Amino acid sequence: MGGELSAQCESVAAIILAAGKGTRMKSEQAKVLHCVLGQPLLFRVLRVLEGLESSLNVVVVGHQAEKVEQTCREAQIDKVAFALQSEQKGTGHAVQSAMPTLEGFDGRVLILNGDMPLMTPDILRGLLEQAQKEDAALTLLTAISAQHRDFGRIIRTDDGQVKRIQEAKDCSPEEYAVQEVNVGAYCAKADFLRKFLPKLTSSNAQGELYLTDLVSLGYEAGEKVTAVITQDISCALGVNSRADLARASAILKERKLHELMLSGVSVIDPASTWIEEGVQVGPDSEIWPGTVLQGNTQIGRDCVIGPNTQITDSIIGQNARVVHSVLNEATVGNGVNIGPFAYLRPKANISDNVKIGDFVEIKNSNIGLGTKVPHLTYVGDSDIGSKTNLGCGTITCNYDGQAKHRTVIGDNVFIGSNSSLVAPVKIGDGAKTGAGAVIIRDVAPGTVVVGVPAHDIVAK
Ligand code: UD1
Ligand code: CA
């Protein structure tokens, strides 16, 4: 009771262990930078902490420290500090390296392995609340699992008290058979850590300072060491290999697709659909097989996306269709029809009711209301009005070998097939160009130009 009262005012900090190389990944890249469902492992762990009122999150970095720090900064995650573990001498040593950053802090410290992308805020909150309620010096998260064979085993006394964690590599056959395993999330009082971390030794199979030895040290000194057994075994997945990485992505993806389906989105074939966590899709939209939706993509309601479409960091309105196409940082309005085989690049800004057909590439261009770009066309650095038609094979020649220039096309313009528009150039409202025209000078509104280079003929 008294414990609960003080618990409410107690401050919480977190330490995330992210210094290891991740030898089993067989990679030059630090393990925590490998992505699950499009996000570095470490982001996921930090995002989970966002949901808890932790006053400071100390990330222990070592292998590729600078790159890890830079990636965290890019993610703009709040209240993060970094502690350097220049030599990786084990998880206990990693926490020792973080303690100077928490100097003067005297609440509870959540300690998390940085390779647990399926951890959830609810599970951590449960761990923290239990630690506070019991007023324990150290509380561990455990799971009952016959699968996690390389995890540390929880060794309890006959009356069920946690007395030790035995790492798989140090287990006797009897210990190896134990099914209660250490998930890799802990809650400890800061003063407990200060007192017992210096007592860790490396007399074990791996010659490392094991964080897990705090359990026996605490138990033997009569400190209160407790455990919370989680029912959600999936949260325990620790990524050690690329196979684990794929498994983690698959679970996260399944969660995301499930959430979308519950909210009214049809995912025709979940197995062949990849949708990252930051993606939003409106109700009554259909996602067809082979679709990849990434980053901060937003899709409105009543859309049909796919089959075989990749959309990254793009915004799509309502009632749009995108088939067999690739969109990257594009903005697309309502009622737009895209593909098959269209490529929209950054700053392609497509207004309502536009048609973008097959083999069309658009970048850094505005396409006005109801305009049609039906086939085999390149539009770069252009502003195109409404109800205009670009014939098959239209090319905006935006690059003169030195600099990029803009093409401006008005409303109700008709560009004949196979026209080349040599930028900078302007085509006035209602103008027409003949098939094969090469337009090197501005075209006045309502006029018709033909030929190479294009010249006026009298408008009809
Ligand atoms: C650890 C636990 C094990 C638990 C398992 C759950 C220890 C000794 N063992 O084993 O009981 O069942 O996690 O997944 O803690 N790290 C550092 N510095 C180091 C070493 C590791 O920052 O010197 C970081 C790694 O980057 C990683 C995390 O600590 O994010 C865990 O290290 P890892 O080597 O994967 O531990 P496990 O052998 O999996
Ligand atoms: Ca691990």
Short mmCIF file of C-alpha atoms and ligand atoms in Angstrom, two decimals:
data_model
loop_
_atom_site.label_atom_id
_atom_site.label_comp_id
_atom_site.label_asym_id
_atom_site.label_seq_id
_atom_site.Cartn_x
_atom_site.Cartn_y
_atom_site.Cartn_z
CA MET A 1 0.00 0.00 0.00
CA GLY A 2 2.70 2.36 1.07
CA GLY A 3 4.67 0.94 -1.81
CA GLU A 4 1.92 1.78 -4.27
CA LEU A 5 1.67 5.34 -3.07
CA SER A 6 5.36 5.95 -3.42
CA ALA A 7 5.29 4.05 -6.71
CA GLN A 8 3.07 6.70 -8.23
CA CYS A 9 5.55 9.42 -7.55
CA GLU A 10 8.53 7.24 -8.35
CA SER A 11 10.44 8.09 -11.46
CA VAL A 12 11.35 5.53 -14.09
CA ALA A 13 14.29 5.39 -16.46
CA ALA A 14 15.23 2.80 -19.05
CA ILE A 15 18.41 1.24 -20.35
CA ILE A 16 18.39 -0.36 -23.78
CA LEU A 17 21.22 -2.72 -24.61
CA ALA A 18 22.28 -2.13 -28.17
CA ALA A 19 26.06 -2.37 -28.26
CA GLY A 20 26.47 -5.94 -29.52
CA LYS A 21 27.58 -6.75 -33.04
CA GLY A 22 25.12 -9.57 -33.41
CA THR A 23 27.62 -12.14 -34.61
CA ARG A 24 24.87 -14.58 -35.57
CA MET A 25 23.49 -12.06 -38.09
CA LYS A 26 26.68 -12.56 -40.22
CA SER A 27 26.57 -8.88 -41.12
CA GLU A 28 28.80 -5.83 -41.18
CA GLN A 29 25.85 -3.85 -39.87
CA ALA A 30 25.08 -3.64 -36.14
CA LYS A 31 22.22 -5.97 -35.25
CA VAL A 32 19.92 -3.28 -33.85
CA LEU A 33 20.03 -1.43 -37.20
CA HIS A 34 18.60 -4.37 -39.13
CA CYS A 35 14.98 -3.70 -40.03
CA VAL A 36 11.81 -5.46 -39.00
CA LEU A 37 8.80 -4.50 -41.08
CA GLY A 38 10.72 -1.51 -42.41
CA GLN A 39 12.04 -0.15 -39.10
CA PRO A 40 15.36 -0.71 -37.33
CA LEU A 41 15.00 -3.13 -34.42
CA LEU A 42 16.08 -0.43 -32.03
CA PHE A 43 13.30 1.97 -33.09
CA ARG A 44 10.71 -0.57 -32.18
CA VAL A 45 12.12 -0.99 -28.70
CA LEU A 46 12.33 2.78 -28.20
CA ARG A 47 8.79 3.28 -29.49
CA VAL A 48 7.54 0.77 -26.95
CA LEU A 49 9.14 2.89 -24.24
CA GLU A 50 7.37 5.99 -25.55
CA GLY A 51 4.17 4.57 -24.10
CA LEU A 52 5.66 4.48 -20.58
CA GLU A 53 6.46 7.58 -18.60
CA SER A 54 10.16 6.97 -18.57
CA SER A 55 12.11 10.14 -17.84
CA LEU A 56 15.25 9.06 -19.69
CA ASN A 57 16.07 6.24 -22.10
CA VAL A 58 19.75 5.38 -22.12
CA VAL A 59 20.81 3.46 -25.21
CA VAL A 60 24.05 1.56 -24.72
CA VAL A 61 25.94 1.73 -28.00
CA GLY A 62 29.19 0.08 -29.03
CA HIS A 63 29.37 -1.67 -32.35
CA GLN A 64 28.86 1.04 -35.02
CA ALA A 65 28.05 3.46 -32.20
CA GLU A 66 27.93 6.55 -34.38
CA LYS A 67 25.62 5.02 -36.93
CA VAL A 68 23.29 3.75 -34.22
CA GLU A 69 23.17 7.20 -32.58
CA GLN A 70 22.55 8.92 -35.89
CA THR A 71 19.72 6.54 -36.74
CA CYS A 72 18.07 7.25 -33.38
CA ARG A 73 18.38 10.99 -33.96
CA GLU A 74 16.77 10.65 -37.38
CA ALA A 75 13.86 8.85 -35.76
CA GLN A 76 13.41 11.90 -33.49
CA ILE A 77 12.73 9.80 -30.46
CA ASP A 78 12.49 11.87 -27.28
CA LYS A 79 14.45 11.65 -24.08
CA VAL A 80 17.22 9.47 -25.44
CA ALA A 81 20.78 9.57 -24.15
CA PHE A 82 23.66 7.41 -25.32
CA ALA A 83 26.24 5.57 -23.26
CA LEU A 84 29.29 4.08 -24.92
CA GLN A 85 30.36 0.50 -24.21
CA SER A 86 33.54 0.52 -26.24
CA GLU A 87 34.33 -3.14 -25.68
CA GLN A 88 31.42 -5.54 -25.53
CA LYS A 89 32.07 -7.64 -22.46
CA GLY A 90 28.52 -8.83 -21.93
CA THR A 91 25.08 -7.59 -20.96
CA GLY A 92 26.12 -6.91 -17.35
CA HIS A 93 29.03 -4.81 -18.55
CA ALA A 94 26.65 -2.96 -20.89
CA VAL A 95 24.47 -1.92 -17.94
CA GLN A 96 27.57 -0.92 -15.97
CA SER A 97 28.45 1.38 -18.88
CA ALA A 98 25.03 3.03 -18.70
CA MET A 99 25.05 3.78 -14.97
CA PRO A 100 27.15 6.97 -15.06
CA THR A 101 24.48 8.49 -17.34
CA LEU A 102 21.93 7.79 -14.59
CA GLU A 103 24.01 9.37 -11.84
CA GLY A 104 21.77 10.79 -9.13
CA PHE A 105 18.72 8.91 -10.46
CA ASP A 106 17.09 6.96 -7.72
CA GLY A 107 13.89 5.41 -9.08
CA ARG A 108 13.34 2.18 -10.97
CA VAL A 109 15.22 1.24 -14.10
CA LEU A 110 13.72 -0.85 -16.89
CA ILE A 111 16.44 -2.76 -18.71
CA LEU A 112 15.70 -4.13 -22.15
CA ASN A 113 17.64 -6.10 -24.70
CA GLY A 114 17.66 -4.00 -27.88
CA ASP A 115 16.83 -7.03 -30.02
CA MET A 116 13.23 -7.60 -28.88
CA PRO A 117 11.03 -6.02 -31.56
CA LEU A 118 7.81 -7.69 -30.42
CA MET A 119 7.81 -6.28 -26.92
CA THR A 120 4.66 -4.27 -26.13
CA PRO A 121 4.05 -1.30 -23.79
CA ASP A 122 1.40 -3.31 -21.92
CA ILE A 123 3.81 -6.08 -21.02
CA LEU A 124 6.43 -3.62 -19.82
CA ARG A 125 3.86 -1.68 -17.86
CA GLY A 126 2.82 -4.97 -16.21
CA LEU A 127 6.45 -5.64 -15.29
CA LEU A 128 6.91 -2.17 -13.85
CA GLU A 129 3.65 -2.24 -11.88
CA GLN A 130 4.44 -5.65 -10.42
CA ALA A 131 7.91 -4.47 -9.36
CA GLN A 132 6.39 -1.42 -7.71
CA LYS A 133 3.61 -3.37 -6.02
CA GLU A 134 6.00 -5.93 -4.57
CA ASP A 135 8.58 -3.27 -3.90
CA ALA A 136 11.12 -5.69 -5.37
CA ALA A 137 14.80 -4.92 -5.84
CA LEU A 138 14.74 -6.80 -9.14
CA THR A 139 11.84 -8.16 -11.19
CA LEU A 140 12.29 -10.21 -14.35
CA LEU A 141 10.02 -10.97 -17.23
CA THR A 142 9.86 -14.69 -17.92
CA ALA A 143 7.93 -16.99 -20.24
CA ILE A 144 7.16 -20.69 -20.30
CA SER A 145 8.42 -22.00 -23.60
CA ALA A 146 9.83 -25.21 -25.00
CA GLN A 147 11.01 -23.35 -28.10
CA HIS A 148 13.42 -20.74 -26.81
CA ARG A 149 16.21 -23.23 -26.31
CA ASP A 150 19.06 -20.70 -26.32
CA PHE A 151 17.48 -18.48 -23.66
CA GLY A 152 18.58 -18.33 -20.03
CA ARG A 153 16.70 -20.72 -17.74
CA ILE A 154 14.92 -19.53 -14.59
CA ILE A 155 16.02 -21.64 -11.64
CA ARG A 156 13.67 -21.47 -8.67
CA THR A 157 13.85 -22.78 -5.11
CA ASP A 158 11.55 -25.60 -3.98
CA ASP A 159 9.09 -23.01 -2.71
CA GLY A 160 9.09 -21.22 -6.07
CA GLN A 161 11.39 -18.27 -5.39
CA VAL A 162 13.59 -17.12 -8.25
CA LYS A 163 17.18 -17.75 -7.22
CA ARG A 164 19.26 -17.81 -10.39
CA ILE A 165 19.31 -17.52 -14.17
CA GLN A 166 21.41 -20.12 -15.87
CA GLU A 167 22.48 -19.24 -19.42
CA ALA A 168 21.77 -22.04 -21.89
CA LYS A 169 25.50 -22.50 -22.56
CA ASP A 170 26.17 -22.98 -18.83
CA CYS A 171 23.27 -25.37 -18.15
CA SER A 172 23.53 -28.90 -16.80
CA PRO A 173 21.19 -31.33 -18.63
CA GLU A 174 18.71 -30.96 -15.78
CA GLU A 175 18.78 -27.17 -15.96
CA TYR A 176 18.56 -27.29 -19.74
CA ALA A 177 15.21 -29.10 -19.43
CA VAL A 178 13.67 -26.17 -17.52
CA GLN A 179 10.99 -24.45 -19.61
CA GLU A 180 10.76 -21.12 -17.83
CA VAL A 181 13.07 -18.76 -19.71
CA ASN A 182 14.43 -15.23 -19.33
CA VAL A 183 12.78 -12.91 -21.87
CA GLY A 184 15.39 -10.14 -21.54
CA ALA A 185 13.38 -7.38 -19.82
CA TYR A 186 14.06 -6.40 -16.23
CA CYS A 187 13.01 -3.82 -13.70
CA ALA A 188 15.51 -2.96 -10.98
CA LYS A 189 15.93 -0.29 -8.35
CA ALA A 190 18.76 2.02 -9.29
CA ASP A 191 20.46 1.58 -5.92
CA PHE A 192 20.27 -2.21 -6.28
CA LEU A 193 22.08 -1.90 -9.61
CA ARG A 194 24.72 0.39 -8.10
CA LYS A 195 25.35 -2.06 -5.31
CA PHE A 196 25.40 -5.34 -7.25
CA LEU A 197 26.68 -4.54 -10.77
CA PRO A 198 30.28 -4.18 -9.49
CA LYS A 199 30.06 -7.72 -8.08
CA LEU A 200 29.54 -9.42 -11.49
CA THR A 201 32.30 -11.75 -12.65
CA SER A 202 33.07 -13.43 -15.95
CA SER A 203 33.45 -16.98 -14.69
CA ASN A 204 31.07 -18.57 -17.17
CA ALA A 205 31.07 -20.38 -20.53
CA GLN A 206 31.24 -17.13 -22.53
CA GLY A 207 33.72 -15.29 -20.29
CA GLU A 208 31.31 -12.33 -20.14
CA LEU A 209 29.73 -10.23 -17.42
CA TYR A 210 26.19 -11.58 -17.46
CA LEU A 211 23.44 -9.19 -16.42
CA THR A 212 21.49 -12.28 -15.47
CA ASP A 213 23.91 -13.00 -12.60
CA LEU A 214 22.30 -10.13 -10.70
CA VAL A 215 19.55 -12.58 -9.85
CA SER A 216 21.74 -14.95 -7.83
CA LEU A 217 23.72 -12.06 -6.34
CA GLY A 218 20.49 -10.42 -5.18
CA TYR A 219 18.93 -13.64 -3.96
CA GLU A 220 22.00 -14.63 -1.94
CA ALA A 221 22.16 -11.20 -0.34
CA GLY A 222 18.52 -11.51 0.77
CA GLU A 223 17.21 -8.88 -1.69
CA LYS A 224 13.70 -9.25 -3.06
CA VAL A 225 13.96 -10.79 -6.53
CA THR A 226 10.66 -11.61 -8.28
CA ALA A 227 9.40 -12.62 -11.71
CA VAL A 228 6.40 -11.89 -13.91
CA ILE A 229 5.49 -14.74 -16.24
CA THR A 230 4.10 -13.35 -19.48
CA GLN A 231 1.44 -15.27 -21.38
CA ASP A 232 2.41 -13.61 -24.65
CA ILE A 233 5.30 -15.77 -25.73
CA SER A 234 5.69 -13.92 -29.04
CA CYS A 235 6.97 -10.84 -27.15
CA ALA A 236 9.99 -12.90 -26.11
CA LEU A 237 11.34 -13.28 -29.62
CA GLY A 238 14.92 -12.02 -29.49
CA VAL A 239 16.42 -11.42 -32.91
CA ASN A 240 19.77 -13.18 -33.16
CA SER A 241 19.74 -14.33 -36.79
CA ARG A 242 18.23 -13.29 -40.10
CA ALA A 243 15.72 -16.10 -39.72
CA ASP A 244 14.57 -14.49 -36.44
CA LEU A 245 14.37 -11.15 -38.24
CA ALA A 246 12.03 -12.57 -40.88
CA ARG A 247 9.95 -14.26 -38.18
CA ALA A 248 9.60 -10.98 -36.29
CA SER A 249 8.58 -9.11 -39.46
CA ALA A 250 6.00 -11.76 -40.26
CA ILE A 251 4.41 -11.47 -36.81
CA LEU A 252 4.36 -7.66 -36.89
CA LYS A 253 2.94 -7.68 -40.40
CA GLU A 254 0.21 -10.09 -39.41
CA ARG A 255 -0.72 -7.79 -36.51
CA LYS A 256 -0.86 -4.80 -38.86
CA LEU A 257 -2.97 -6.55 -41.51
CA HIS A 258 -5.32 -7.84 -38.84
CA GLU A 259 -5.79 -4.31 -37.49
CA LEU A 260 -6.52 -3.00 -41.01
CA MET A 261 -9.00 -5.76 -41.74
CA LEU A 262 -10.81 -5.06 -38.46
CA SER A 263 -11.08 -1.42 -39.51
CA GLY A 264 -12.79 -2.32 -42.80
CA VAL A 265 -9.97 -2.80 -45.30
CA SER A 266 -10.05 -5.88 -47.55
CA VAL A 267 -6.69 -7.56 -47.75
CA ILE A 268 -7.31 -10.08 -50.49
CA ASP A 269 -4.23 -12.21 -49.81
CA PRO A 270 -2.48 -11.41 -46.53
CA ALA A 271 0.37 -13.81 -47.26
CA SER A 272 1.56 -11.82 -50.29
CA THR A 273 0.87 -8.35 -48.86
CA TRP A 274 3.43 -6.24 -46.99
CA ILE A 275 2.13 -3.24 -45.07
CA GLU A 276 4.35 -1.36 -42.64
CA GLU A 277 3.13 -0.05 -39.32
CA GLY A 278 3.02 3.66 -40.20
CA VAL A 279 0.69 3.07 -43.18
CA GLN A 280 -2.96 4.15 -43.01
CA VAL A 281 -5.70 2.77 -45.27
CA GLY A 282 -9.32 3.93 -45.30
CA PRO A 283 -12.33 1.59 -45.03
CA ASP A 284 -13.71 -0.27 -48.03
CA SER A 285 -10.38 -0.11 -49.78
CA GLU A 286 -9.09 -3.34 -51.33
CA ILE A 287 -5.48 -4.37 -51.25
CA TRP A 288 -4.67 -6.93 -53.93
CA PRO A 289 -1.88 -9.53 -53.86
CA GLY A 290 1.73 -8.49 -54.30
CA THR A 291 1.22 -5.05 -52.76
CA VAL A 292 3.91 -3.37 -50.65
CA LEU A 293 2.88 -0.25 -48.70
CA GLN A 294 5.74 1.44 -46.89
CA GLY A 295 6.73 4.31 -44.62
CA ASN A 296 4.15 7.00 -43.95
CA THR A 297 1.84 6.11 -46.82
CA GLN A 298 -1.80 7.18 -46.41
CA ILE A 299 -4.55 5.75 -48.58
CA GLY A 300 -8.13 6.99 -48.50
CA ARG A 301 -11.36 5.00 -48.53
CA ASP A 302 -12.81 3.00 -51.45
CA CYS A 303 -9.47 2.58 -53.21
CA VAL A 304 -8.23 -0.44 -55.13
CA ILE A 305 -4.48 -0.94 -54.71
CA GLY A 306 -2.59 -3.65 -56.57
CA PRO A 307 -2.03 -6.25 -57.64
CA ASN A 308 1.75 -5.88 -57.66
CA THR A 309 2.11 -2.30 -56.50
CA GLN A 310 4.74 -0.64 -54.29
CA ILE A 311 3.81 2.63 -52.61
CA THR A 312 6.27 4.44 -50.33
CA ASP A 313 5.68 7.64 -48.31
CA SER A 314 2.81 8.71 -50.55
CA ILE A 315 -0.67 10.13 -50.02
CA ILE A 316 -3.60 8.80 -52.02
CA GLY A 317 -7.14 10.19 -51.86
CA GLN A 318 -10.43 8.33 -52.01
CA ASN A 319 -11.74 6.06 -54.71
CA ALA A 320 -8.39 5.80 -56.50
CA ARG A 321 -7.05 2.78 -58.40
CA VAL A 322 -3.37 1.92 -58.57
CA VAL A 323 -2.41 -1.29 -60.37
CA HIS A 324 1.02 -2.75 -61.16
CA SER A 325 2.75 0.53 -60.33
CA VAL A 326 5.47 2.10 -58.19
CA LEU A 327 4.86 5.34 -56.26
CA ASN A 328 7.46 7.09 -54.14
CA GLU A 329 6.72 10.35 -52.27
CA ALA A 330 3.82 11.13 -54.56
CA THR A 331 0.51 12.83 -53.78
CA VAL A 332 -2.56 11.55 -55.57
CA GLY A 333 -6.11 12.98 -55.42
CA ASN A 334 -9.56 11.38 -55.45
CA GLY A 335 -10.85 9.24 -58.30
CA VAL A 336 -7.42 8.91 -59.91
CA ASN A 337 -6.60 5.90 -62.08
CA ILE A 338 -2.96 4.84 -62.15
CA GLY A 339 -1.27 2.07 -64.14
CA PRO A 340 -0.65 -0.54 -65.11
CA PHE A 341 3.11 0.07 -65.05
CA ALA A 342 3.24 3.72 -63.99
CA TYR A 343 6.15 5.20 -61.98
CA LEU A 344 5.44 8.23 -59.80
CA ARG A 345 8.52 9.75 -58.25
CA PRO A 346 9.00 12.40 -55.52
CA LYS A 347 6.76 15.47 -55.81
CA ALA A 348 4.50 13.95 -58.42
CA ASN A 349 1.32 15.79 -57.45
CA ILE A 350 -1.72 14.35 -59.17
CA SER A 351 -5.11 16.15 -58.90
CA ASP A 352 -8.54 14.54 -58.74
CA ASN A 353 -9.87 12.41 -61.58
CA VAL A 354 -6.58 12.24 -63.47
CA LYS A 355 -5.66 9.19 -65.53
CA ILE A 356 -2.03 8.05 -65.54
CA GLY A 357 -1.67 5.06 -67.85
CA ASP A 358 0.91 2.49 -68.79
CA PHE A 359 4.65 3.23 -68.97
CA VAL A 360 4.28 6.77 -67.70
CA GLU A 361 6.90 8.33 -65.40
CA ILE A 362 6.16 11.52 -63.49
CA LYS A 363 8.42 13.44 -61.12
CA ASN A 364 8.34 16.87 -59.50
CA SER A 365 5.25 17.85 -61.49
CA ASN A 366 1.70 19.02 -60.92
CA ILE A 367 -0.99 17.39 -63.03
CA GLY A 368 -4.31 19.32 -63.06
CA LEU A 369 -7.89 18.13 -62.58
CA GLY A 370 -9.14 15.51 -65.01
CA THR A 371 -6.00 15.54 -67.18
CA LYS A 372 -5.05 12.37 -69.04
CA VAL A 373 -1.56 10.97 -69.46
CA PRO A 374 -2.53 7.59 -70.85
CA HIS A 375 0.62 5.99 -72.28
CA LEU A 376 4.40 5.99 -72.77
CA THR A 377 5.14 9.46 -71.40
CA TYR A 378 7.78 11.21 -69.29
CA VAL A 379 6.69 14.28 -67.33
CA GLY A 380 9.44 15.91 -65.26
CA ASP A 381 9.56 19.37 -63.64
CA SER A 382 6.24 20.37 -65.18
CA ASP A 383 3.00 22.14 -64.33
CA ILE A 384 0.10 20.82 -66.34
CA GLY A 385 -3.39 22.35 -66.22
CA SER A 386 -6.77 20.67 -66.12
CA LYS A 387 -8.56 18.64 -68.79
CA THR A 388 -5.41 18.44 -70.86
CA ASN A 389 -4.44 15.35 -72.86
CA LEU A 390 -0.85 14.26 -73.35
CA GLY A 391 -0.63 11.96 -76.38
CA CYS A 392 1.23 8.68 -76.43
CA GLY A 393 4.98 9.22 -76.32
CA THR A 394 5.01 12.79 -74.97
CA ILE A 395 8.34 13.76 -73.45
CA THR A 396 9.16 16.82 -71.39
CA CYS A 397 12.86 17.37 -72.13
CA ASN A 398 13.63 18.89 -68.74
CA TYR A 399 17.41 18.54 -68.73
CA ASP A 400 19.71 20.35 -71.14
CA GLY A 401 22.83 18.57 -69.95
CA GLN A 402 23.56 21.21 -67.33
CA ALA A 403 20.38 22.27 -65.58
CA LYS A 404 16.76 21.25 -65.16
CA HIS A 405 14.01 23.50 -66.57
CA ARG A 406 10.24 23.61 -66.23
CA THR A 407 7.55 22.89 -68.76
CA VAL A 408 4.22 24.68 -68.26
CA ILE A 409 1.14 23.42 -70.06
CA GLY A 410 -2.26 25.14 -69.68
CA ASP A 411 -5.84 23.84 -69.47
CA ASN A 412 -7.59 21.96 -72.29
CA VAL A 413 -4.36 21.47 -74.21
CA PHE A 414 -3.91 18.62 -76.67
CA ILE A 415 -0.34 17.37 -77.06
CA GLY A 416 -0.02 15.17 -80.16
CA SER A 417 1.61 11.77 -79.98
CA ASN A 418 5.37 11.65 -79.82
CA SER A 419 5.77 15.39 -79.08
CA SER A 420 8.97 16.58 -77.36
CA LEU A 421 8.63 19.69 -75.21
CA VAL A 422 12.07 21.24 -74.80
CA ALA A 423 12.08 23.09 -71.46
CA PRO A 424 11.86 25.87 -70.48
CA VAL A 425 8.73 26.15 -72.54
CA LYS A 426 5.06 27.18 -72.08
CA ILE A 427 2.01 25.90 -73.91
CA GLY A 428 -1.02 28.19 -73.56
CA ASP A 429 -4.61 27.11 -72.75
CA GLY A 430 -6.41 25.31 -75.54
CA ALA A 431 -3.30 24.95 -77.74
CA LYS A 432 -2.56 21.83 -79.82
CA THR A 433 0.64 20.21 -81.03
CA GLY A 434 0.87 17.88 -84.01
CA ALA A 435 2.22 14.34 -83.83
CA GLY A 436 6.01 14.28 -83.67
CA ALA A 437 6.36 18.02 -82.98
CA VAL A 438 9.53 19.23 -81.26
CA ILE A 439 8.49 22.34 -79.34
CA ILE A 440 11.35 24.68 -78.55
CA ARG A 441 9.42 27.97 -78.24
CA ASP A 442 6.37 28.98 -76.20
CA VAL A 443 3.03 28.24 -77.83
CA ALA A 444 0.31 30.91 -77.55
CA PRO A 445 -3.15 29.97 -76.22
CA GLY A 446 -5.47 28.48 -78.82
CA THR A 447 -2.79 28.00 -81.50
CA VAL A 448 -1.74 24.79 -83.27
CA VAL A 449 1.94 24.01 -83.84
CA VAL A 450 3.47 21.24 -85.92
CA GLY A 451 6.85 20.09 -87.18
CA VAL A 452 10.49 20.05 -86.13
CA PRO A 453 11.09 22.56 -84.71
CA ALA A 454 7.40 23.27 -84.21
CA HIS A 455 5.84 26.33 -85.92
CA ASP A 456 2.32 27.78 -85.94
CA ILE A 457 -0.41 26.86 -88.33
CA VAL A 458 -3.71 28.68 -88.16
CA ALA A 459 -5.96 27.29 -85.47
CA LYS A 460 -9.30 25.88 -86.61
C1 UD1 B 1 20.28 -12.69 -23.31
C2 UD1 B 1 20.22 -13.18 -21.85
C3 UD1 B 1 19.38 -14.45 -21.82
C4 UD1 B 1 18.02 -14.20 -22.39
C5 UD1 B 1 18.13 -13.64 -23.82
C6 UD1 B 1 16.76 -13.22 -24.32
C7 UD1 B 1 22.29 -12.46 -20.81
C8 UD1 B 1 23.63 -12.91 -20.30
N1 UD1 B 1 21.55 -13.42 -21.36
O1 UD1 B 1 21.02 -13.64 -24.06
O2 UD1 B 1 19.26 -14.90 -20.48
O3 UD1 B 1 17.28 -15.40 -22.39
O4 UD1 B 1 18.97 -12.48 -23.83
O5 UD1 B 1 16.83 -12.78 -25.65
O6 UD1 B 1 21.95 -11.31 -20.70
N2 UD1 B 1 24.66 -6.36 -25.66
C9 UD1 B 1 25.38 -5.22 -25.37
N3 UD1 B 1 26.66 -5.35 -24.95
C10 UD1 B 1 27.25 -6.55 -24.77
C11 UD1 B 1 26.51 -7.72 -25.07
C12 UD1 B 1 25.20 -7.59 -25.50
O7 UD1 B 1 24.87 -4.10 -25.51
O8 UD1 B 1 28.43 -6.57 -24.38
C13 UD1 B 1 23.26 -6.20 -26.13
C14 UD1 B 1 23.05 -6.77 -27.53
O9 UD1 B 1 23.26 -5.76 -28.52
C15 UD1 B 1 21.60 -7.26 -27.47
C16 UD1 B 1 21.35 -7.52 -26.00
O10 UD1 B 1 22.41 -6.93 -25.29
O11 UD1 B 1 20.69 -6.26 -27.90
C17 UD1 B 1 21.31 -9.02 -25.69
O12 UD1 B 1 22.54 -9.60 -26.06
P1 UD1 B 1 22.62 -11.03 -26.73
O13 UD1 B 1 24.04 -11.34 -27.00
O14 UD1 B 1 21.68 -11.14 -27.86
O15 UD1 B 1 22.12 -11.93 -25.49
P2 UD1 B 1 21.60 -13.42 -25.56
O16 UD1 B 1 22.74 -14.33 -25.74
O17 UD1 B 1 20.50 -13.50 -26.55
CA CA B 2 19.58 -12.08 -27.96
#
